[in-house]
Tab-separated table of C-alpha atoms in Angstrom:
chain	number	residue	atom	x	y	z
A	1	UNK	CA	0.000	0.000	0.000
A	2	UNK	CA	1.398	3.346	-0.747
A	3	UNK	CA	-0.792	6.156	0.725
A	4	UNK	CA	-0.693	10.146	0.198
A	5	UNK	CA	-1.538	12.468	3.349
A	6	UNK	CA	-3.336	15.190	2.891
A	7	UNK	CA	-6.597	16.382	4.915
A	8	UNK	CA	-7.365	12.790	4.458
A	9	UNK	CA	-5.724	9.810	3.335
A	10	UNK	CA	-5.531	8.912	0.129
A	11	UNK	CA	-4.401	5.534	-0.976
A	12	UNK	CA	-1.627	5.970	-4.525
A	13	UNK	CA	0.339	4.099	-7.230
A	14	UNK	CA	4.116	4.489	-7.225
A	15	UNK	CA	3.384	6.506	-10.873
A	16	UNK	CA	1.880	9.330	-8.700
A	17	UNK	CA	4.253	9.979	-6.149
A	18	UNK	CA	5.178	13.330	-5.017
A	19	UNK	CA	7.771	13.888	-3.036
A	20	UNK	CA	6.992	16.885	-1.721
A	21	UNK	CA	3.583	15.332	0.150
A	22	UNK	CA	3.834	13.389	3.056
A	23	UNK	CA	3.715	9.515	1.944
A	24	UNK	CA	3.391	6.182	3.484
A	25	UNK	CA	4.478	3.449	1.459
A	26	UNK	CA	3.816	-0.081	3.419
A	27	UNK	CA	5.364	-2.784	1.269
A	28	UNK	CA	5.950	-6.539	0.976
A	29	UNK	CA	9.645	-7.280	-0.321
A	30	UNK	CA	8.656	-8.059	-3.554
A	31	UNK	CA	6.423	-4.695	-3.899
A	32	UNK	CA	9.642	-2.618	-2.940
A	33	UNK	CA	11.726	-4.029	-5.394
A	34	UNK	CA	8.775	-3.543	-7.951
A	35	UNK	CA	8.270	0.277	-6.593
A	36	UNK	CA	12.207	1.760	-5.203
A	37	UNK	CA	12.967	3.214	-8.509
A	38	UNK	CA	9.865	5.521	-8.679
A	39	UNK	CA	9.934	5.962	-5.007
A	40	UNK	CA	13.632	7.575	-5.722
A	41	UNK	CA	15.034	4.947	-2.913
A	42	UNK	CA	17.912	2.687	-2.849
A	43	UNK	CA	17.403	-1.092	-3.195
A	44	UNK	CA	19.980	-1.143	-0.688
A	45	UNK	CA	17.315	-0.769	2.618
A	46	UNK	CA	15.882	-3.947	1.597
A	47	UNK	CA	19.332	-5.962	2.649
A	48	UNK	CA	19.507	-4.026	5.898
A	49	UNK	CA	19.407	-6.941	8.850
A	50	UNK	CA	18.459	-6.444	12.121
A	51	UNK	CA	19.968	-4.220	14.867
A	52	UNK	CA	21.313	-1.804	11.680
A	53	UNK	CA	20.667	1.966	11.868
A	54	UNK	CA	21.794	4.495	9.492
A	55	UNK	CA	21.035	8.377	10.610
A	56	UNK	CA	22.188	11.027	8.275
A	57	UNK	CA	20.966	14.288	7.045
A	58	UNK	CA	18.012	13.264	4.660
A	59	UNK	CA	16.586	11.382	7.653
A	60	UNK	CA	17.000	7.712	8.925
A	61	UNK	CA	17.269	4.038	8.037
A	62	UNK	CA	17.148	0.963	10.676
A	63	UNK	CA	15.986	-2.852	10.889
A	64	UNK	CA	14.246	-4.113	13.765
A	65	UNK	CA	13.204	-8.268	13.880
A	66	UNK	CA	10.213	-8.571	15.212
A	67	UNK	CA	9.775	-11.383	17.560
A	68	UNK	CA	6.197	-13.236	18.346
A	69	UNK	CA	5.802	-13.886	21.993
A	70	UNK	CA	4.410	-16.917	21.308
A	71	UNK	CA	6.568	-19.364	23.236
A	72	UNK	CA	5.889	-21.764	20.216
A	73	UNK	CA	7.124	-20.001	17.702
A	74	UNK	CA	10.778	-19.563	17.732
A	75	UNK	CA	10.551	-17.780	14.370
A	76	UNK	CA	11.276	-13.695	14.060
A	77	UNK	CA	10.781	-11.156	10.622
A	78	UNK	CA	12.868	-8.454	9.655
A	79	UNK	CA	10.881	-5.252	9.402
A	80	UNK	CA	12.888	-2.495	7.415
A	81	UNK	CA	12.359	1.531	8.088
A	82	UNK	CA	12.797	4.559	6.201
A	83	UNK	CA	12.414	7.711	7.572
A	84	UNK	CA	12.310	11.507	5.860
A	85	UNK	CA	10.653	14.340	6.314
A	86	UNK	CA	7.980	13.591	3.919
A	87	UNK	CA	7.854	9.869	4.134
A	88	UNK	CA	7.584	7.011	5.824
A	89	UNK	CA	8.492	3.565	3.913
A	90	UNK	CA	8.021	-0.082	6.255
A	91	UNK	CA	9.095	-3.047	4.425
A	92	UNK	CA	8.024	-6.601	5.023
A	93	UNK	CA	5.377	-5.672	7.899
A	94	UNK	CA	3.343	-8.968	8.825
A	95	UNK	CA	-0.371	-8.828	9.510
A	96	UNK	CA	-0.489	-8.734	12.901
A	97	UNK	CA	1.373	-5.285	12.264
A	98	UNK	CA	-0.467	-3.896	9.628
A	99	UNK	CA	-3.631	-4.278	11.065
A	100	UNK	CA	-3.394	-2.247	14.234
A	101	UNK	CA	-1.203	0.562	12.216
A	102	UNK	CA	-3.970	1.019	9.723
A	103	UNK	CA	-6.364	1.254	12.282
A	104	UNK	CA	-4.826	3.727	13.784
A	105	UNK	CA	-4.536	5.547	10.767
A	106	UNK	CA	-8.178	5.215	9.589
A	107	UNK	CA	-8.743	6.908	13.408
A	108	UNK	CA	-6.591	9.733	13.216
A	109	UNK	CA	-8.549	13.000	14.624
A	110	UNK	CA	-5.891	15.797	14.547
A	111	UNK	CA	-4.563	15.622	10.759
A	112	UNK	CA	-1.595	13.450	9.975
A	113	UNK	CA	1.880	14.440	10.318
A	114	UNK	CA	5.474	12.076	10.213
A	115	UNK	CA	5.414	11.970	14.110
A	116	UNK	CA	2.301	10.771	14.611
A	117	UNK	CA	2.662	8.243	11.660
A	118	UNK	CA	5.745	6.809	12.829
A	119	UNK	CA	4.734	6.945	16.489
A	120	UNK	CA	1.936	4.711	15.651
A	121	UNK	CA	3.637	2.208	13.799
A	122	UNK	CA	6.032	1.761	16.322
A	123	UNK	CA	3.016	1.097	18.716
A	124	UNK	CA	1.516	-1.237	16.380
A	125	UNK	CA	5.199	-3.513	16.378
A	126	UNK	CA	4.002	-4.387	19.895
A	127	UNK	CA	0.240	-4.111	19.903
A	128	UNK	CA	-0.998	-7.263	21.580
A	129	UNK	CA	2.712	-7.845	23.289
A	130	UNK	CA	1.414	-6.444	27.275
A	131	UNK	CA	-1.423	-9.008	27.020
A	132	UNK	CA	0.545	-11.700	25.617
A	133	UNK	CA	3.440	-11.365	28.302
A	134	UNK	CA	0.766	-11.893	30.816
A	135	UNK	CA	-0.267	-14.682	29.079
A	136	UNK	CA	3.494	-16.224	29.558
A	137	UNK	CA	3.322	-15.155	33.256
A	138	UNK	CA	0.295	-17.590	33.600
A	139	UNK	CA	1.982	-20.305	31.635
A	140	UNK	CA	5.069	-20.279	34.207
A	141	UNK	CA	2.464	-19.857	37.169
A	142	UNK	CA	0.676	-23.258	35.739
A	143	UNK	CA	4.062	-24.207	36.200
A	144	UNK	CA	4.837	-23.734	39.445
A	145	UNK	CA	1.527	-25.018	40.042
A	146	UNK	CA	2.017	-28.365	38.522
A	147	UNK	CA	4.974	-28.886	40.938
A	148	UNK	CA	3.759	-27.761	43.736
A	149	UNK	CA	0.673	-30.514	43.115
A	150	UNK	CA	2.996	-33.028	42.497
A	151	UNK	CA	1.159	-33.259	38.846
A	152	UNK	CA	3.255	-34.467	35.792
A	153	UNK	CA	6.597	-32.688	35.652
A	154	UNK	CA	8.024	-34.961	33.035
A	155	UNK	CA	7.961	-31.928	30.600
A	156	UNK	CA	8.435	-28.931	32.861
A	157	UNK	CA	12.541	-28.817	31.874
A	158	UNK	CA	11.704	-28.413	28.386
A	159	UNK	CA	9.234	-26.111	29.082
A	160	UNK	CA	11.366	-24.069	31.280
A	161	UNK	CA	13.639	-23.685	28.675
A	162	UNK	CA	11.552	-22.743	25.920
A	163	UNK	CA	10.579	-19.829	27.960
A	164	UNK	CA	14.156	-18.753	28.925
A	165	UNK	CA	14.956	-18.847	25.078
A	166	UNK	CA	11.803	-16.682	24.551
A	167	UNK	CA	12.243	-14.102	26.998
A	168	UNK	CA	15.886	-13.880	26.290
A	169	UNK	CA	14.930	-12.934	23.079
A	170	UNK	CA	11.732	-10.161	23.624
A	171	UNK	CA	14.324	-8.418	26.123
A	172	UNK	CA	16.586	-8.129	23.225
A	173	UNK	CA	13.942	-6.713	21.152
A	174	UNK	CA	12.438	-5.042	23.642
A	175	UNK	CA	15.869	-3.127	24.385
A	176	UNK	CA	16.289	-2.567	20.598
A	177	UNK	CA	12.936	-0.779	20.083
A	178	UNK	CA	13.680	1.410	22.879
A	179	UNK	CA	17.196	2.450	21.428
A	180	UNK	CA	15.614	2.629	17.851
A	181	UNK	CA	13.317	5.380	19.803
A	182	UNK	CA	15.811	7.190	21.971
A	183	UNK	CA	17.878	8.028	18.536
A	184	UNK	CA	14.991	8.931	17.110
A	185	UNK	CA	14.016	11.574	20.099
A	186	UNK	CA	17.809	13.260	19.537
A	187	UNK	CA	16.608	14.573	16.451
A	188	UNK	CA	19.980	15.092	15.240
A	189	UNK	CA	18.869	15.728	11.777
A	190	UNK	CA	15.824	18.132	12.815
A	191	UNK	CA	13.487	15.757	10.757
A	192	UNK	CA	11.236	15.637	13.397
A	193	UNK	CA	9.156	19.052	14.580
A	194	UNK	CA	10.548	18.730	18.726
A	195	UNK	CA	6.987	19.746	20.312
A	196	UNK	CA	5.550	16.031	18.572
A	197	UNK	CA	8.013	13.945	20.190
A	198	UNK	CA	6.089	13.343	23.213
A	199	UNK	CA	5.307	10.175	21.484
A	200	UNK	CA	8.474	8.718	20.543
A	201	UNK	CA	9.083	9.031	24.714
A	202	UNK	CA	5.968	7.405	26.299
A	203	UNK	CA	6.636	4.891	23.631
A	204	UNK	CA	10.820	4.599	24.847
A	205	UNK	CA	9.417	4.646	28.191
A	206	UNK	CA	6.611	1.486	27.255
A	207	UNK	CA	9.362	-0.207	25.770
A	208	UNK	CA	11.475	0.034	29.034
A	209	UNK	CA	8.552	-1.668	31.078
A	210	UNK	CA	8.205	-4.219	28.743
A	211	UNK	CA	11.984	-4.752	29.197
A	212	UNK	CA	11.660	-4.761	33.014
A	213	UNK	CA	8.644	-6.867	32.767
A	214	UNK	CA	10.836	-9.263	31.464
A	215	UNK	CA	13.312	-9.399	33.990
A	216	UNK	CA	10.360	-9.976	36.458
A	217	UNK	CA	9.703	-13.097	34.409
A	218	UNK	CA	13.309	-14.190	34.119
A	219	UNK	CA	13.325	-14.136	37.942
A	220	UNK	CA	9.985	-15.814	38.797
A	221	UNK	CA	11.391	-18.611	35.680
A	222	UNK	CA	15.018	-18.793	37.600
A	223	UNK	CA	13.410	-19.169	40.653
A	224	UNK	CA	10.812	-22.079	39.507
A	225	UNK	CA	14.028	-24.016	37.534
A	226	UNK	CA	15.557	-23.883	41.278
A	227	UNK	CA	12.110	-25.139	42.713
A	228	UNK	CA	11.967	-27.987	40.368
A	229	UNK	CA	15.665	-28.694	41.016
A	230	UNK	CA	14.899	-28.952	44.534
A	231	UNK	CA	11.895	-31.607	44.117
A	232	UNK	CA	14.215	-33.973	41.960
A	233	UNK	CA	16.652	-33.737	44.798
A	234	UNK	CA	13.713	-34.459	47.668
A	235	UNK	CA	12.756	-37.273	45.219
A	236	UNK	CA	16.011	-38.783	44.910
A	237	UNK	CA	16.626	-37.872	48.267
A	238	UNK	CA	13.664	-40.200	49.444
A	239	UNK	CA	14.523	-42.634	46.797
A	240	UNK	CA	17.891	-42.950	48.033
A	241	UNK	CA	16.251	-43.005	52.133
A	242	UNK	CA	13.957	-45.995	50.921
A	243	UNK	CA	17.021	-47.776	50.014
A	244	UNK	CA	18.570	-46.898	53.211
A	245	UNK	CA	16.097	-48.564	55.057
A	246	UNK	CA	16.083	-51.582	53.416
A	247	UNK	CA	19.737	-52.396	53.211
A	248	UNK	CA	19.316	-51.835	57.342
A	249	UNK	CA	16.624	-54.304	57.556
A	250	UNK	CA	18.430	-57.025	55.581
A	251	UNK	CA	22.086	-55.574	57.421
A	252	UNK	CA	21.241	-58.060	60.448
A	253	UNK	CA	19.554	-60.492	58.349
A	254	UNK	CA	22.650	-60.978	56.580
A	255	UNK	CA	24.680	-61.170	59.718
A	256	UNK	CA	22.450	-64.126	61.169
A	257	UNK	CA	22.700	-66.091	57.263
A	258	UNK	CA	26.422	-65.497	57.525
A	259	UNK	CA	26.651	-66.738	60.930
A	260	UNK	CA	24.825	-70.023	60.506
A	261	UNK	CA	26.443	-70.721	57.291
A	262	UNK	CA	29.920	-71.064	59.091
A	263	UNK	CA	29.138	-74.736	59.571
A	264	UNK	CA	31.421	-75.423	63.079
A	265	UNK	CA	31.198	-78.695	64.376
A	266	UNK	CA	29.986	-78.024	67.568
A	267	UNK	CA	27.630	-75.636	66.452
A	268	UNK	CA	24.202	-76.992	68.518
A	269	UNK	CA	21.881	-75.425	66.105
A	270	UNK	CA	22.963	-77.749	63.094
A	271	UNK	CA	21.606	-80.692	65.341
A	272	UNK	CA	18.860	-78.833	66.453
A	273	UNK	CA	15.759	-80.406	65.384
A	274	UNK	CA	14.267	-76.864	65.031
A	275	UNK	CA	17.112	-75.382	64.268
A	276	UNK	CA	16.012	-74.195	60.867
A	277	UNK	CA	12.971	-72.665	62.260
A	278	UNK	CA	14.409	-71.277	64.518
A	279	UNK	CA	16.341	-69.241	62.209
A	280	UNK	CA	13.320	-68.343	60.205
A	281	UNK	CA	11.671	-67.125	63.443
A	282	UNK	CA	14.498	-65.219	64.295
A	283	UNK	CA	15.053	-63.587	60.717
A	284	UNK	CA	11.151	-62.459	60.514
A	285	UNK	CA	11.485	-61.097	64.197
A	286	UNK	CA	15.091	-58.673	63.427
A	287	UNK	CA	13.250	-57.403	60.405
A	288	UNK	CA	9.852	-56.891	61.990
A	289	UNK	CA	11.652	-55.005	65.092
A	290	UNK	CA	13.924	-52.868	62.412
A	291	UNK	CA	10.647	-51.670	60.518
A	292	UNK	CA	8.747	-51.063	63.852
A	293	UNK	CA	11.622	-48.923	65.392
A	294	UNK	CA	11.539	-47.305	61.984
A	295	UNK	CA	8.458	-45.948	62.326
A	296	UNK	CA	8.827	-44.873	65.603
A	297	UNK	CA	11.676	-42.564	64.546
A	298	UNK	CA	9.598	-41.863	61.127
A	299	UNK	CA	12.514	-42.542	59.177
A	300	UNK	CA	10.106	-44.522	56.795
């Protein structure tokens, strides 16, 4: 889509540019590479990767990869920007980012200016990302449920570290939209009319709470990976006590098989005509007094 801003907005072809209007241009890759040459851009900001930023004096150029918060999807897309006094060009947007940015468009009530275009396309980058990070938060709270039930934690490692992975990489973005917006505050190249930047800051200061939302949830994830480290030590910690007990139970069992099976010669109970129940009497009683004082001193 390539729109011209006037009292309204008024959708164009490439042929009818102007540059001297303000212009939106909101393009797949393939419809840059079409358009560039009419647009009087350089093919060039289509091979910009993410994290790149290029300020000069005709206005600025950056990449930002745009991560889902969807612990799911590990995938990310490079969204390219272009920046001038009279335009505004986005490059491979996704859905879930156009929608929201034309919406806010269509709703504009005090005319249409580069701030306010920019501002809200920024905005729409993260549009559903506040409700979605709570949505994580209740995925690790399930979490820390689950263990705390003693429910199936077969899984919860893996899980544990998808999440890491994920909010490893939102603070990164997270961090990057916020520099992104601090450069673009400095103004350097006076593109940018300084009493309409009140924008670009709440939005560098929305990006800094996403950032320390997500230390919050690195914390409350650290702190259920020690929690579920410290069950599979109790387990194997009452694993290992189970087998305790029963080696002591069969420790003086063991002692009275080894002592009757010395065979002496003048050993009476080899004679004995109940010798051999005797034994088995004995051997039931040592183990039945061992699990009895056991339980006394609830060590089983």
């Amino acid at each position: 889509m390539i729109a011209e801003f006037g009292t309204e907005m008024k959708e164009i072809s490439a042929d009818s540019f102007n540059p001297d209007n303000l212009t939106l241009a909101v393009l797949s890759l393939s419809e840059f590479k079409a358009s560039y040459e009419k647009l009087g851009l350089s093919p060039d900001l289509a091979e910009m990767k993410p994290f790149d930023f290029d300020c000069d004096e005709d206005g600025y150029r950056f990449c930002v990869e745009k991560i889902s918060t969807d612990v799911e999807n590990d995938s990310g897309i490079s969204i390219r920007f272009l920046i001038k006094q009279n335009m505004f060009i986005v490059i491979n947007a996704d859905e879930q980012t156009k929608e929201p940015f034309y919406k806010a468009l269509g709703n504009a009530k005090n005319g249409y200016n580069i701030e306010r275009i920019v501002s809200n396309c920024l905005y729409s980058v993260t549009y559903n990302d506040r409700k979605e990070l709570e949505d994580i938060e209740y995925r690790i709270s399930e979490l820390e449920e689950t263990l705390l039930t003693d429910g199936d934690t077969s899984s919860i490692n893996t899980e544990i570290l998808k999440i890491k992975r994920k909010l490893l990489d939102l603070h990164s973005f997270y961090e990057q939209l916020s520099d992104v917006t601090d450069e673009l505050i400095k103004n350097d190249n006076k593109i940018f009319n300084g009493k309409r930047l009140k924008s670009f800051k709440d939005y560098s200061m929305i990006m800094d709470k996403f950032a320390a939302k997500i230390d919050i949830l690195r914390e409350s994830l650290a702190q259920l990976r020690e929690a579920y480290q410290a069950n599979i030590d109790l387990k194997l910690n009452n694993t290992m006590k189970i087998f305790t007990v029963i080696a002591t139970i069969f420790l003086p069992l063991t002692l009275i098989t080894s002592w009757y099976g010395m065979n002496f010669t003048h050993m009476p109970e080899l004679t004995w005509r109940y010798g051999y129940v005797y034994v088995i009497a004995l051997s039931i009683i040592t183990a039945v007094a061992c699990i009895v004082i056991f339980k006394k001193k609830k060590w089983m």
